[in-house]
Amino acid sequence: MAKVQMTKGKFAGIQACADDHGVIAAAAMDQRGSLQKAIAKARGSAASDADLTAFKTAVTKVLTKHSTAILMDPEYGLPALEAKAPGTGVLLAYEKTGYDATVKGRLPDLLGEWSVRRIKAAGGDAVKILLYYNPFDDKSVNEIKHAFIERIGAECAANDIPFFLEPICYDDAMDEKSLEFAKVKPKYVTAYMEEFSKPQYGVDVLKVEVPVNVKYVEGMRVFTGEKAQSREEAKELFRQAASVAKKPFIYLSAGVTDEVFRETLELAAEAGTPFSGVLCGRATWQDGIPVYGQKGVGALEEWLEDRGVQNITALNQVLAQGAKPWWTLYGGKENIEVV
């Protein structure tokens, strides 16, 4: 395998988000509108911006003792970063939360007051972008998205900082939680992993969905009774998606419970998939939202120290057995020439 050249800033930024073995065990705390709504629902009254920041600070304070990095938004989360454990890497979100439902195509947009240079100056070790992406959508829609990602890739290259891209697949004709979508999801995930591995996008790490919905995989503990795939078929789909990746990739938890996410990662490990870790958000801390809403920040911290830490420790054990260093995709650390 030919040597891979990587700039100092890119290499150092990825490694800042990983452990000494090159595995990324990152916590995600960049939720904004959805988290504000969930807190308000738990409390029975509106949640302020200060409530969001307080929640993010508690999660950061407790969970970064057990994570290699924290993903945060610069809108409400910067004060929370002061509570992070020493040596924890920082990924900062660059996109606006959600999308304009009145315009076709779930088009992305950036935070107006931010740039990659400003993210780096604010202490970001890496830049994260979430992109809703249907590989089989109208060409006109996807051309806009491709150009958008190329621009961010170029901006990250100019500032010598890693670019983590999180594509989320969808199809407006289907419910993403349905059996129908579970059957086509592997094709969608594989297609976007191949697309965004292309060099013109400048992506350094892909933060991807698992290619199957384990609730529809027969033989899984969480199987609902409706079958999209068998365990063996699911493992083959994991391998197929991984085989097209030309960039290191990590899995996201996509809002499932910690138990479901762990079982999913065990399946990925069983399939021999060279995933390099996780960016895990709600699976770890979502059950703490009612605690915070009803009893406040002190009770949330207690819950996090107990259940939150149990969740993340159990996840880290799965990673210790199944995840591969991020440089595995490049033929090993010795195959990367830092320039």
Short mmCIF file of C-alpha atoms in Angstrom, two decimals:
data_model
loop_
_atom_site.label_atom_id
_atom_site.label_comp_id
_atom_site.label_asym_id
_atom_site.label_seq_id
_atom_site.Cartn_x
_atom_site.Cartn_y
_atom_site.Cartn_z
CA MET A 1 0.00 0.00 0.00
CA ALA A 2 1.39 3.40 -1.02
CA LYS A 3 2.14 5.85 1.79
CA VAL A 4 -0.63 8.31 2.60
CA GLN A 5 0.30 11.95 3.12
CA MET A 6 -1.50 13.88 5.84
CA THR A 7 -0.85 17.38 7.13
CA LYS A 8 0.28 17.94 10.72
CA GLY A 9 -2.90 19.76 11.72
CA LYS A 10 -5.20 17.07 10.32
CA PHE A 11 -3.25 14.25 11.94
CA ALA A 12 -3.00 16.02 15.32
CA GLY A 13 -6.70 16.97 15.25
CA ILE A 14 -7.94 13.43 14.59
CA GLN A 15 -5.57 12.04 17.20
CA ALA A 16 -6.76 14.65 19.73
CA CYS A 17 -10.22 13.06 19.38
CA ALA A 18 -8.92 9.48 19.76
CA ASP A 19 -7.20 7.44 22.45
CA ASP A 20 -3.55 6.29 22.32
CA HIS A 21 -4.63 3.26 20.28
CA GLY A 22 -6.32 5.43 17.64
CA VAL A 23 -9.90 4.58 18.67
CA ILE A 24 -12.45 7.41 18.87
CA ALA A 25 -14.86 7.10 21.81
CA ALA A 26 -16.60 10.46 21.56
CA ALA A 27 -19.71 11.78 23.29
CA ALA A 28 -22.17 13.89 21.27
CA MET A 29 -23.76 16.90 22.94
CA ASP A 30 -24.52 19.19 19.97
CA GLN A 31 -28.31 18.67 20.05
CA ARG A 32 -30.13 21.98 20.09
CA GLY A 33 -33.81 22.39 19.14
CA SER A 34 -34.71 18.75 19.83
CA LEU A 35 -33.05 18.87 23.27
CA GLN A 36 -34.76 22.16 24.16
CA LYS A 37 -38.15 20.61 23.28
CA ALA A 38 -37.39 17.45 25.28
CA ILE A 39 -36.40 19.45 28.39
CA ALA A 40 -39.55 21.60 28.06
CA LYS A 41 -41.70 18.48 27.73
CA ALA A 42 -40.10 16.90 30.83
CA ARG A 43 -40.58 20.09 32.83
CA GLY A 44 -44.01 21.02 31.56
CA SER A 45 -42.85 24.57 30.77
CA ALA A 46 -40.48 26.31 28.34
CA ALA A 47 -36.74 25.62 28.47
CA SER A 48 -34.42 28.62 28.17
CA ASP A 49 -31.04 28.88 26.44
CA ALA A 50 -29.48 28.84 29.93
CA ASP A 51 -31.23 25.49 30.64
CA LEU A 52 -29.66 24.04 27.51
CA THR A 53 -26.20 25.23 28.52
CA ALA A 54 -26.63 23.87 32.06
CA PHE A 55 -27.63 20.44 30.71
CA LYS A 56 -24.70 20.39 28.29
CA THR A 57 -22.30 21.43 31.07
CA ALA A 58 -23.42 18.60 33.38
CA VAL A 59 -23.07 16.00 30.61
CA THR A 60 -19.65 17.34 29.62
CA LYS A 61 -18.39 17.45 33.21
CA VAL A 62 -19.31 13.82 33.95
CA LEU A 63 -19.01 11.97 30.65
CA THR A 64 -15.75 13.42 29.30
CA LYS A 65 -13.93 11.58 32.10
CA HIS A 66 -14.83 8.45 30.09
CA SER A 67 -14.70 9.80 26.50
CA THR A 68 -11.86 10.66 24.15
CA ALA A 69 -13.73 13.68 22.73
CA ILE A 70 -16.93 15.72 22.98
CA LEU A 71 -19.00 16.99 20.05
CA MET A 72 -20.52 20.36 20.88
CA ASP A 73 -22.39 23.19 19.18
CA PRO A 74 -20.93 26.70 19.41
CA GLU A 75 -24.38 28.26 19.92
CA TYR A 76 -25.12 27.03 23.46
CA GLY A 77 -22.23 24.72 24.27
CA LEU A 78 -19.04 26.76 24.47
CA PRO A 79 -19.38 27.51 28.23
CA ALA A 80 -19.89 23.75 28.80
CA LEU A 81 -16.45 23.00 27.35
CA GLU A 82 -14.84 24.64 30.37
CA ALA A 83 -16.11 21.65 32.40
CA LYS A 84 -14.51 18.96 30.19
CA ALA A 85 -11.90 16.58 31.54
CA PRO A 86 -8.28 17.46 30.62
CA GLY A 87 -7.09 15.89 27.37
CA THR A 88 -10.58 15.53 25.87
CA GLY A 89 -10.73 16.42 22.18
CA VAL A 90 -13.32 18.92 20.92
CA LEU A 91 -15.41 18.62 17.76
CA LEU A 92 -17.53 21.65 16.96
CA ALA A 93 -20.67 21.57 14.81
CA TYR A 94 -20.67 24.06 11.94
CA GLU A 95 -24.18 23.49 10.59
CA LYS A 96 -27.49 25.01 11.63
CA THR A 97 -29.70 22.52 13.40
CA GLY A 98 -32.57 20.97 11.39
CA TYR A 99 -33.60 22.02 7.88
CA ASP A 100 -36.22 24.15 6.14
CA ALA A 101 -39.16 21.77 5.56
CA THR A 102 -40.78 24.20 3.09
CA VAL A 103 -37.93 23.70 0.59
CA LYS A 104 -37.45 20.38 -1.22
CA GLY A 105 -34.32 18.36 -0.47
CA ARG A 106 -33.53 19.02 3.22
CA LEU A 107 -30.82 21.46 2.18
CA PRO A 108 -28.03 22.24 4.65
CA ASP A 109 -27.03 25.64 5.99
CA LEU A 110 -24.15 26.95 8.09
CA LEU A 111 -24.19 28.96 11.30
CA GLY A 112 -24.05 32.53 10.04
CA GLU A 113 -21.62 33.87 12.65
CA TRP A 114 -19.14 31.00 12.38
CA SER A 115 -16.32 29.96 10.06
CA VAL A 116 -13.77 27.14 10.23
CA ARG A 117 -11.16 29.67 11.32
CA ARG A 118 -13.41 30.77 14.20
CA ILE A 119 -14.13 27.15 15.18
CA LYS A 120 -10.40 26.50 15.41
CA ALA A 121 -9.85 29.71 17.39
CA ALA A 122 -12.62 28.64 19.82
CA GLY A 123 -10.69 25.46 20.65
CA GLY A 124 -12.09 23.01 18.10
CA ASP A 125 -9.81 20.10 17.21
CA ALA A 126 -12.14 19.14 14.35
CA VAL A 127 -15.13 20.43 12.40
CA LYS A 128 -18.37 18.42 12.15
CA ILE A 129 -21.10 18.77 9.53
CA LEU A 130 -24.41 16.89 9.48
CA LEU A 131 -25.86 16.40 6.00
CA TYR A 132 -29.24 14.87 5.17
CA TYR A 133 -28.53 12.88 2.03
CA ASN A 134 -30.51 10.68 -0.32
CA PRO A 135 -28.05 9.25 -2.87
CA PHE A 136 -30.96 8.66 -5.26
CA ASP A 137 -32.55 12.11 -4.98
CA ASP A 138 -32.86 14.53 -7.90
CA LYS A 139 -29.45 15.32 -9.36
CA SER A 140 -30.15 19.05 -8.92
CA VAL A 141 -30.57 18.59 -5.13
CA ASN A 142 -27.46 16.46 -4.73
CA GLU A 143 -25.31 18.77 -6.85
CA ILE A 144 -26.06 21.56 -4.33
CA LYS A 145 -25.07 19.24 -1.47
CA HIS A 146 -21.90 18.03 -3.20
CA ALA A 147 -20.75 21.61 -3.84
CA PHE A 148 -21.60 22.53 -0.23
CA ILE A 149 -19.39 19.71 1.13
CA GLU A 150 -16.58 20.56 -1.32
CA ARG A 151 -16.56 24.14 0.00
CA ILE A 152 -16.35 23.00 3.64
CA GLY A 153 -13.63 20.49 2.77
CA ALA A 154 -11.61 23.28 1.15
CA GLU A 155 -12.18 25.58 4.14
CA CYS A 156 -10.97 22.84 6.53
CA ALA A 157 -7.91 22.17 4.33
CA ALA A 158 -7.06 25.88 4.29
CA ASN A 159 -7.20 25.96 8.11
CA ASP A 160 -5.47 22.56 8.47
CA ILE A 161 -8.16 21.01 10.68
CA PRO A 162 -9.93 17.64 10.30
CA PHE A 163 -13.38 17.46 8.70
CA PHE A 164 -15.84 14.94 10.21
CA LEU A 165 -18.87 14.45 7.94
CA GLU A 166 -22.11 12.93 9.23
CA PRO A 167 -24.41 11.97 6.34
CA ILE A 168 -27.92 10.90 7.42
CA CYS A 169 -29.88 9.01 4.80
CA TYR A 170 -33.57 9.59 4.17
CA ASP A 171 -36.25 9.16 1.56
CA ASP A 172 -39.23 11.51 1.61
CA ALA A 173 -41.41 8.66 0.32
CA MET A 174 -40.76 6.52 3.41
CA ASP A 175 -40.76 6.69 7.20
CA GLU A 176 -37.13 6.20 8.26
CA LYS A 177 -38.23 3.94 11.13
CA SER A 178 -40.31 1.63 8.90
CA LEU A 179 -39.65 -1.91 7.71
CA GLU A 180 -39.80 -0.58 4.14
CA PHE A 181 -36.89 1.79 4.81
CA ALA A 182 -34.95 -0.86 6.78
CA LYS A 183 -34.85 -2.92 3.58
CA VAL A 184 -33.31 -0.14 1.45
CA LYS A 185 -31.16 1.55 4.13
CA PRO A 186 -28.06 -0.63 3.43
CA LYS A 187 -28.03 0.55 -0.19
CA TYR A 188 -28.36 4.21 0.87
CA VAL A 189 -25.62 4.03 3.54
CA THR A 190 -23.22 2.16 1.23
CA ALA A 191 -23.80 4.72 -1.54
CA TYR A 192 -23.02 7.72 0.64
CA MET A 193 -19.94 6.09 2.19
CA GLU A 194 -18.60 5.56 -1.32
CA GLU A 195 -19.54 9.06 -2.50
CA PHE A 196 -18.03 11.02 0.38
CA SER A 197 -14.84 8.97 0.39
CA LYS A 198 -13.95 10.74 -2.87
CA PRO A 199 -10.98 13.10 -2.53
CA GLN A 200 -12.75 16.23 -3.83
CA TYR A 201 -14.79 16.50 -0.62
CA GLY A 202 -11.78 16.68 1.71
CA VAL A 203 -13.51 14.56 4.37
CA ASP A 204 -11.13 13.07 6.96
CA VAL A 205 -13.49 10.93 9.06
CA LEU A 206 -16.96 9.69 8.14
CA LYS A 207 -19.46 9.60 11.00
CA VAL A 208 -21.98 7.13 9.61
CA GLU A 209 -25.15 5.27 10.42
CA VAL A 210 -24.99 1.51 10.72
CA PRO A 211 -26.35 0.07 7.46
CA VAL A 212 -29.16 -1.91 9.12
CA ASN A 213 -31.96 -1.21 11.57
CA VAL A 214 -31.36 -3.95 14.16
CA LYS A 215 -35.01 -3.95 15.23
CA TYR A 216 -35.73 -5.64 11.89
CA VAL A 217 -32.79 -8.09 12.05
CA GLU A 218 -33.98 -11.56 13.00
CA GLY A 219 -31.96 -13.07 15.82
CA MET A 220 -31.15 -9.76 17.56
CA ARG A 221 -32.37 -9.29 21.15
CA VAL A 222 -34.32 -6.19 20.06
CA PHE A 223 -35.95 -7.88 17.04
CA THR A 224 -39.57 -6.70 16.71
CA GLY A 225 -40.86 -9.71 14.76
CA GLU A 226 -40.85 -8.00 11.33
CA LYS A 227 -37.84 -9.14 9.32
CA ALA A 228 -35.74 -7.12 6.89
CA GLN A 229 -32.60 -9.26 7.24
CA SER A 230 -31.21 -12.26 9.10
CA ARG A 231 -28.11 -11.82 11.32
CA GLU A 232 -25.85 -13.31 8.64
CA GLU A 233 -27.35 -11.06 5.94
CA ALA A 234 -26.92 -8.04 8.23
CA LYS A 235 -23.24 -8.87 8.83
CA GLU A 236 -22.68 -9.11 5.07
CA LEU A 237 -24.31 -5.68 4.64
CA PHE A 238 -21.96 -4.23 7.28
CA ARG A 239 -19.02 -5.66 5.32
CA GLN A 240 -20.30 -4.34 1.99
CA ALA A 241 -20.74 -0.80 3.33
CA ALA A 242 -17.29 -0.88 4.97
CA SER A 243 -15.64 -2.19 1.79
CA VAL A 244 -16.37 1.02 -0.17
CA ALA A 245 -15.02 3.38 2.53
CA LYS A 246 -11.72 5.04 1.63
CA LYS A 247 -11.75 7.14 4.81
CA PRO A 248 -11.78 6.09 8.47
CA PHE A 249 -15.34 5.82 9.77
CA ILE A 250 -17.08 5.79 13.13
CA TYR A 251 -20.67 4.88 13.96
CA LEU A 252 -23.28 7.24 15.38
CA SER A 253 -25.95 6.13 17.83
CA ALA A 254 -28.84 7.87 15.97
CA GLY A 255 -30.97 8.29 19.08
CA VAL A 256 -31.43 4.58 19.88
CA THR A 257 -31.14 3.30 23.46
CA ASP A 258 -27.73 2.37 24.85
CA GLU A 259 -28.73 -1.30 24.88
CA VAL A 260 -29.72 -1.27 21.18
CA PHE A 261 -26.54 0.62 20.23
CA ARG A 262 -24.29 -1.81 22.10
CA GLU A 263 -25.91 -4.81 20.43
CA THR A 264 -25.51 -3.08 17.05
CA LEU A 265 -21.79 -2.51 17.65
CA GLU A 266 -21.36 -6.12 18.75
CA LEU A 267 -22.83 -7.16 15.39
CA ALA A 268 -20.46 -4.79 13.55
CA ALA A 269 -17.51 -6.28 15.45
CA GLU A 270 -18.73 -9.81 14.68
CA ALA A 271 -18.83 -8.85 10.99
CA GLY A 272 -15.18 -7.78 11.23
CA THR A 273 -16.03 -4.21 10.19
CA PRO A 274 -13.01 -1.88 10.61
CA PHE A 275 -14.96 0.90 12.35
CA SER A 276 -12.75 3.23 14.37
CA GLY A 277 -15.08 4.04 17.24
CA VAL A 278 -18.28 5.96 17.89
CA LEU A 279 -19.84 9.33 18.35
CA CYS A 280 -22.54 8.51 20.82
CA GLY A 281 -25.07 11.05 22.07
CA ARG A 282 -28.58 10.34 23.22
CA ALA A 283 -27.98 6.62 23.82
CA THR A 284 -25.84 7.60 26.80
CA TRP A 285 -27.70 10.53 28.37
CA GLN A 286 -31.28 10.79 27.03
CA ASP A 287 -32.84 9.12 30.10
CA GLY A 288 -31.37 11.94 32.17
CA ILE A 289 -33.63 14.54 30.49
CA PRO A 290 -36.71 13.82 32.69
CA VAL A 291 -34.45 13.87 35.77
CA TYR A 292 -33.12 17.31 34.82
CA GLY A 293 -36.57 18.60 33.82
CA GLN A 294 -38.18 17.58 37.10
CA LYS A 295 -35.38 17.77 39.66
CA GLY A 296 -32.70 20.11 38.27
CA VAL A 297 -29.01 20.01 37.48
CA GLY A 298 -27.81 18.44 40.76
CA ALA A 299 -30.07 15.42 40.25
CA LEU A 300 -28.93 15.17 36.62
CA GLU A 301 -25.29 15.04 37.69
CA GLU A 302 -26.11 12.26 40.17
CA TRP A 303 -27.93 10.33 37.46
CA LEU A 304 -25.02 10.81 35.04
CA GLU A 305 -22.47 9.63 37.62
CA ASP A 306 -24.55 6.47 38.05
CA ARG A 307 -26.49 5.43 34.92
CA GLY A 308 -24.69 7.69 32.43
CA VAL A 309 -21.27 6.35 33.42
CA GLN A 310 -22.60 2.75 33.37
CA ASN A 311 -23.89 3.32 29.82
CA ILE A 312 -20.65 4.80 28.54
CA THR A 313 -18.45 2.22 30.32
CA ALA A 314 -20.44 -0.65 28.78
CA LEU A 315 -20.06 1.01 25.38
CA ASN A 316 -16.31 1.46 25.87
CA GLN A 317 -15.99 -2.26 26.63
CA VAL A 318 -17.58 -3.10 23.26
CA LEU A 319 -15.19 -0.66 21.55
CA ALA A 320 -12.20 -2.23 23.30
CA GLN A 321 -13.11 -5.56 21.72
CA GLY A 322 -14.36 -4.47 18.29
CA ALA A 323 -13.05 -1.07 17.15
CA LYS A 324 -9.92 -0.65 15.04
CA PRO A 325 -7.50 2.33 15.10
CA TRP A 326 -8.48 5.10 12.66
CA TRP A 327 -5.26 4.61 10.72
CA THR A 328 -6.16 0.95 9.92
CA LEU A 329 -7.82 2.09 6.69
CA TYR A 330 -4.49 3.61 5.61
CA GLY A 331 -2.54 0.40 6.19
CA GLY A 332 -1.35 1.34 9.70
CA LYS A 333 0.13 4.36 11.46
CA GLU A 334 3.54 3.73 9.91
CA ASN A 335 1.96 4.15 6.46
CA ILE A 336 0.93 7.76 7.14
CA GLU A 337 3.50 10.38 6.21
CA VAL A 338 2.80 13.55 8.21
CA VAL A 339 3.80 16.58 6.16
#
